[in-house]
Every structure is written in structure tokens, then in C-alpha cells.
PDB file of C-alpha atoms in Angstrom:
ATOM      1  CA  UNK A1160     155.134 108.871  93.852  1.00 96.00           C
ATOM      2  CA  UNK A1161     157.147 106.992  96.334  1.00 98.00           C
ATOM      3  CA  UNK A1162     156.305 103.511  97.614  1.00 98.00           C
ATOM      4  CA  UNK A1163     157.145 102.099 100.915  1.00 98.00           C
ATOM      5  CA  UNK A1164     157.788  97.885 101.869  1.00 98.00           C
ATOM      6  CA  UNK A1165     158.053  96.880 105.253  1.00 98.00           C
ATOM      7  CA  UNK A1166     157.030  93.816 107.002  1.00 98.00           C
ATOM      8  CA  UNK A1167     154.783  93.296 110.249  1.00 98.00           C
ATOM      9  CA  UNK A1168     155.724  90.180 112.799  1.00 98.00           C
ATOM     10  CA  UNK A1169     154.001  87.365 114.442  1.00 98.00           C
ATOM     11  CA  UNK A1170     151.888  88.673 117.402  1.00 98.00           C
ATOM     12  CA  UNK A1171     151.936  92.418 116.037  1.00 98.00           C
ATOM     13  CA  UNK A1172     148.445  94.230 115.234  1.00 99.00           C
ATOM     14  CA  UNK A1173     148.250  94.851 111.864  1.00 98.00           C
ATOM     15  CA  UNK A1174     146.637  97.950 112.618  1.00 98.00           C
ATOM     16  CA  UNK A1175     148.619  99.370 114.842  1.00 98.00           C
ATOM     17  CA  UNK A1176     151.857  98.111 112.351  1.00 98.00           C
ATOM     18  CA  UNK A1177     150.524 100.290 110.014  1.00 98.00           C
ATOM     19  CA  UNK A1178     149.899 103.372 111.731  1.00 98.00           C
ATOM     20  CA  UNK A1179     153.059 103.337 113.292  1.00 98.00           C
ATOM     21  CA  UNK A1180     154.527 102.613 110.232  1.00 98.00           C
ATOM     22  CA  UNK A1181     152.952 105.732 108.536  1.00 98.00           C
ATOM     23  CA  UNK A1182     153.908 107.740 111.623  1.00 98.00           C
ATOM     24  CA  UNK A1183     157.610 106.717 111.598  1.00 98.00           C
ATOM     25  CA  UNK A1184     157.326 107.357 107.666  1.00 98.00           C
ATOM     26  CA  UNK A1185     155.700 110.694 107.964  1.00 98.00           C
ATOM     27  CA  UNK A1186     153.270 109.433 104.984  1.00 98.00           C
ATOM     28  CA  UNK A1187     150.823 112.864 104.529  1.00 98.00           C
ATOM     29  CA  UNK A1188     148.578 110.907 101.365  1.00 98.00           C
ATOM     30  CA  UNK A1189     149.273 107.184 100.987  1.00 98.00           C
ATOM     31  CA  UNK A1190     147.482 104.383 100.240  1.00 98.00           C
ATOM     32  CA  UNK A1191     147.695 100.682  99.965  1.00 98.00           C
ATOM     33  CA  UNK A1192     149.476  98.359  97.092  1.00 98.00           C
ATOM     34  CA  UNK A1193     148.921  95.208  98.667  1.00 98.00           C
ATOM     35  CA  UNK A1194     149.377  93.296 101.417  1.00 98.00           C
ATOM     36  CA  UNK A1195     149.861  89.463 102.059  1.00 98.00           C
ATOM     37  CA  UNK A1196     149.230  88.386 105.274  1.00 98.00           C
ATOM     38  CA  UNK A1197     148.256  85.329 107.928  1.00 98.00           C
ATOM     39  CA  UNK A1198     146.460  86.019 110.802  1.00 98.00           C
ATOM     40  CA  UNK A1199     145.901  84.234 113.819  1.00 98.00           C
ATOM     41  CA  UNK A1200     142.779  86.998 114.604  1.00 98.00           C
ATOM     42  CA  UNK A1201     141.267  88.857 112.598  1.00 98.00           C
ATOM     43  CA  UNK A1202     138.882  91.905 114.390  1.00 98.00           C
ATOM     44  CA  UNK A1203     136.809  93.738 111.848  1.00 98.00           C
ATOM     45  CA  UNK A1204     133.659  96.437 111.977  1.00 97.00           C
ATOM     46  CA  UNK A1205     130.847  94.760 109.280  1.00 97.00           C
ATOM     47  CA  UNK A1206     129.089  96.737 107.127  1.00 96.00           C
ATOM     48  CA  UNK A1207     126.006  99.686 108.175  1.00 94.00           C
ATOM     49  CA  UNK A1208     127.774 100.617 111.128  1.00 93.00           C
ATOM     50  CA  UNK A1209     127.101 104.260 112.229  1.00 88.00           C
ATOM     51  CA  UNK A1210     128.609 106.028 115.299  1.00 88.00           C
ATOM     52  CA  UNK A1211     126.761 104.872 117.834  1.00 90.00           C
ATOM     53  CA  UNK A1212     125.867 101.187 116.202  1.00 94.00           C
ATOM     54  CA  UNK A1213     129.091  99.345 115.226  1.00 95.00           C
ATOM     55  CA  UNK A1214     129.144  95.636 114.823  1.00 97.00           C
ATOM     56  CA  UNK A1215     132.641  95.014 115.876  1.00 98.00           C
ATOM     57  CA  UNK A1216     133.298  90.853 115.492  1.00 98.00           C
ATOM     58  CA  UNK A1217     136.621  89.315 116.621  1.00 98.00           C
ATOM     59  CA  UNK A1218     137.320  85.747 114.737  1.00 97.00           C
ATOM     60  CA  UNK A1219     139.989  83.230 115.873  1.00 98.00           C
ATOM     61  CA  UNK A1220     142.148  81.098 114.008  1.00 97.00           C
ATOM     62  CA  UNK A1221     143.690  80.633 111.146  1.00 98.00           C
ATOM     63  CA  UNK A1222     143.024  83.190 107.999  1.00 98.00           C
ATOM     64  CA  UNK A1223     144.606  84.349 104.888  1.00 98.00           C
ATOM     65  CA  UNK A1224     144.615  88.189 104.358  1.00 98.00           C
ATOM     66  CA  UNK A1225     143.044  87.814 100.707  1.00 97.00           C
ATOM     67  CA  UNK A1226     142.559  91.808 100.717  1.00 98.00           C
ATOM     68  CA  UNK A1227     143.420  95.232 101.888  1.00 98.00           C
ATOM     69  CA  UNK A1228     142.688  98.021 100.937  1.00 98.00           C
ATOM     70  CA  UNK A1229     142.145 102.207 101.734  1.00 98.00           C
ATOM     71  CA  UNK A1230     144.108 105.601 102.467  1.00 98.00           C
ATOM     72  CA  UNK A1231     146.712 106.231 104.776  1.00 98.00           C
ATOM     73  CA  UNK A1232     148.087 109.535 106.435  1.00 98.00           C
ATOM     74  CA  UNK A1233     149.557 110.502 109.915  1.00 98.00           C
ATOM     75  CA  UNK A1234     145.699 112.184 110.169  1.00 98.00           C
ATOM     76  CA  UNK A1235     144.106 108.892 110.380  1.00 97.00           C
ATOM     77  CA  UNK A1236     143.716 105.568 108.137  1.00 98.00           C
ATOM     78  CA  UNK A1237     140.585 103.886 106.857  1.00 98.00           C
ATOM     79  CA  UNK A1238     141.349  99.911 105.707  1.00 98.00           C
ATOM     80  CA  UNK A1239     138.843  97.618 104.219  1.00 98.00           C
ATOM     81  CA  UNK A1240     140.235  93.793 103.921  1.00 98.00           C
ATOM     82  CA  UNK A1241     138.673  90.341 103.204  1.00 98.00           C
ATOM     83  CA  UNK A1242     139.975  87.441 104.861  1.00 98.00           C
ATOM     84  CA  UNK A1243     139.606  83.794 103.895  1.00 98.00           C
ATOM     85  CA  UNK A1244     139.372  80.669 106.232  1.00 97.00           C
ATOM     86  CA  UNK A1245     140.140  77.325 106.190  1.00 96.00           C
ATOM     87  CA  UNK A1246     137.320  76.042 103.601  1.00 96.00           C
ATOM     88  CA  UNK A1247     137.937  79.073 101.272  1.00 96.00           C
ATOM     89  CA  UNK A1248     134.929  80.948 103.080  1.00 97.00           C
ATOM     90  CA  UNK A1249     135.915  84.991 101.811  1.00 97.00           C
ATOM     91  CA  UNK A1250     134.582  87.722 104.203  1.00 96.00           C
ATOM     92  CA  UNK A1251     135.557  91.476 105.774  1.00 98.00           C
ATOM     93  CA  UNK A1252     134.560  94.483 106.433  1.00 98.00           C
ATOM     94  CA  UNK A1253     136.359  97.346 107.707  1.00 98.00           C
ATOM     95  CA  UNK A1254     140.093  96.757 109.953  1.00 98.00           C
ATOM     96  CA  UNK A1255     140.078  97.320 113.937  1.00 98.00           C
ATOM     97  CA  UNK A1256     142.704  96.878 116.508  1.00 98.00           C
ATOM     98  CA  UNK A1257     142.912  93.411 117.315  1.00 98.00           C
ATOM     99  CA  UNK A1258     143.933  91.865 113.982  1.00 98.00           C
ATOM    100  CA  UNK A1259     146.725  89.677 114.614  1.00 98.00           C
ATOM    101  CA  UNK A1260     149.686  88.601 112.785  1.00 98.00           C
ATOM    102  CA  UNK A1261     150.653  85.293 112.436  1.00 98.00           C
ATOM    103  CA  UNK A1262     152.987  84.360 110.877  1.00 98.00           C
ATOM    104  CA  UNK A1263     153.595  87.485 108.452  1.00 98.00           C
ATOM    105  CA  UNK A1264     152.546  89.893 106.822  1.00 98.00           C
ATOM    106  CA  UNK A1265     154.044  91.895 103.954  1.00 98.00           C
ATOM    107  CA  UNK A1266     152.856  95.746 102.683  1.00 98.00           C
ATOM    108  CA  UNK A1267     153.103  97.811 100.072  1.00 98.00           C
ATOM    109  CA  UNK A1268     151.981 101.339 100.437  1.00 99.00           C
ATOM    110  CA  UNK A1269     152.399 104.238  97.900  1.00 98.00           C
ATOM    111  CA  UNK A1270     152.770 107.817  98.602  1.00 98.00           C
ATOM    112  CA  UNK A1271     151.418 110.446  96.552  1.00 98.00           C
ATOM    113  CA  UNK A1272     153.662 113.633  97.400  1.00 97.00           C
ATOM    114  CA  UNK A1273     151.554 116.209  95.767  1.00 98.00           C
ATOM    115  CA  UNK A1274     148.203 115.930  98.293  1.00 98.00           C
ATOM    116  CA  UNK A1275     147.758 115.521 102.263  1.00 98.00           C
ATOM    117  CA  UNK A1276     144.502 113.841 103.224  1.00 98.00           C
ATOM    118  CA  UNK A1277     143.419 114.558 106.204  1.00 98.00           C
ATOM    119  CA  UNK A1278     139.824 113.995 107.838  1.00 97.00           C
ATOM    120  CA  UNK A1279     137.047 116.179 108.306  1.00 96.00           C
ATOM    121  CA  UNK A1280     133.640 114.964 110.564  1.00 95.00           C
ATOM    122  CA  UNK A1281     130.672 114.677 107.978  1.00 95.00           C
ATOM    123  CA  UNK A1282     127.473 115.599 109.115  1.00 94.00           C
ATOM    124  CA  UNK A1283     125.528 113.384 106.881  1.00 94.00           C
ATOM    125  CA  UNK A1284     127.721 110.120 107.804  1.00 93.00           C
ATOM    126  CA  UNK A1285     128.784 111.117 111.242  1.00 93.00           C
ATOM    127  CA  UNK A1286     132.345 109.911 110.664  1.00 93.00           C
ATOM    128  CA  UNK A1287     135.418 111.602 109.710  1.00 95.00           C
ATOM    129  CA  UNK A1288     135.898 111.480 106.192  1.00 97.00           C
ATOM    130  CA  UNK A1289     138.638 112.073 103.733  1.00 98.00           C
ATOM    131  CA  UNK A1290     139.426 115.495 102.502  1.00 98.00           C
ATOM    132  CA  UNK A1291     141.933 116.075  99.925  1.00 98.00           C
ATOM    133  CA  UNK A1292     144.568 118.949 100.166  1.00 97.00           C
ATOM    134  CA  UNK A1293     146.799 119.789  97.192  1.00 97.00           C
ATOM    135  CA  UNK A1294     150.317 121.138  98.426  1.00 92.00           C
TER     136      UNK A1294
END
């Protein structure tokens, strides 16, 4: 197994960090240690969604990454995270683009070198979901 630190800035997309991150990396099967974050936004899709019904909700202000978790791989990432507010108020639901860094945020993702996951549509869920390859 091999693990992988970097940190994401104010103003980046958390997201996006992390995808690029895994692209740069060339990370075939990883998936999240932890992360400790602030955000300044936090953009996430709430639970039930299918295809063609998403609830996507944006929040502003100022909120504590509390969570994160999920897979990662160059074929696509799927990240679940709870965020807290202000008055200790815990929510989440799954991470979109527009989840914004402020003012850090610190990861920890490990690799495991003996799989690739990559992502397959499923017909009974209607999303791409995680298939397991053993090298």
C-alpha cells in the first residue's frame, strides 16, 4: 500500500483538488484516510438522488469538513463528507464541484497497488458504479 499527503489552498475546489491530484498521481485504486478541512462553500448532492432527480444544494459560509470519505481512481471518484456549521449542526451527502476551500484543507489518501477500480453503468442504479480489477 502506498499513501499519498498533499494539501489543497484557499479558493481551490476540493473536488477538483482531488481529481487532479489523483490524475497527477496516477492513483488506479485509492481511497481516502482523512481529510481536515474549512470551507467557505460547501456544494453537495443529498441523499435519493437518481439520474435524472438530483438535489444538488450549495451552502455558504463558514464549515468544518468533519468527514470524507470514498474511492478514488483516474476512472472517476465517488466522496461522501459531513460538514459542520457554526452551532455544531452535522450534515452531507455526496461531494460536487463547488466545494470551496477556505482556509485549508489537508488529505490523506491510500493506494492499494494490487486492484484498479474503475466504473461500470448499473442498470438497476443508473449510475456508474465501482468495479474491482485485480492486476
Amino acid at each position: 500500500m502506498k499513501i499519498h499527503t498533499f494539501r489543497l489552498k484557499p479558493g481551490q475546489d476540493l473536488k477538483i483538488g482531488i481529481e487532479q491530484f489523483v490524475a497527477e498521481n496516477d492513483i488506479q485504486a485509492g481511497f481516502i484516510i482523512t481529510c481536515v478541512a474549512g470551507l467557505e462553500q460547501a456544494t453537495l448532492r443529498m441523499a435519493g438522488a437518481v439520474p435524472n432527480k438530483q438535489d444538488i444544494r450549495t451552502y455558504k459560509g463558514d464549515y468544518e469538513l468533519t468527514s470524507l470519505a470514498g474511492t478514488v481512481s483516474i476512472n472517476g471518484i465517488h466522496l461522501h463528507m459531513s460538514i459542520s456549521n457554526r452551532e455544531c449542526q452535522s450534515f452531507g451527502g455526496h461531494l460536487k464541484e463547488g466545494t470551496i476551500i477556505h482556509p485549508t484543507a489537508e488529505i490523506v489518501i491510500g493506494e492499494d497497488e494490487s486492484v484498479i477500480y474503475t466504473r461500470e453503468l448499473d442498470e438497476e442504479t443508473s449510475f456508474p458504479e465501482l468495479k474491482v480489477e485485480t492486476i
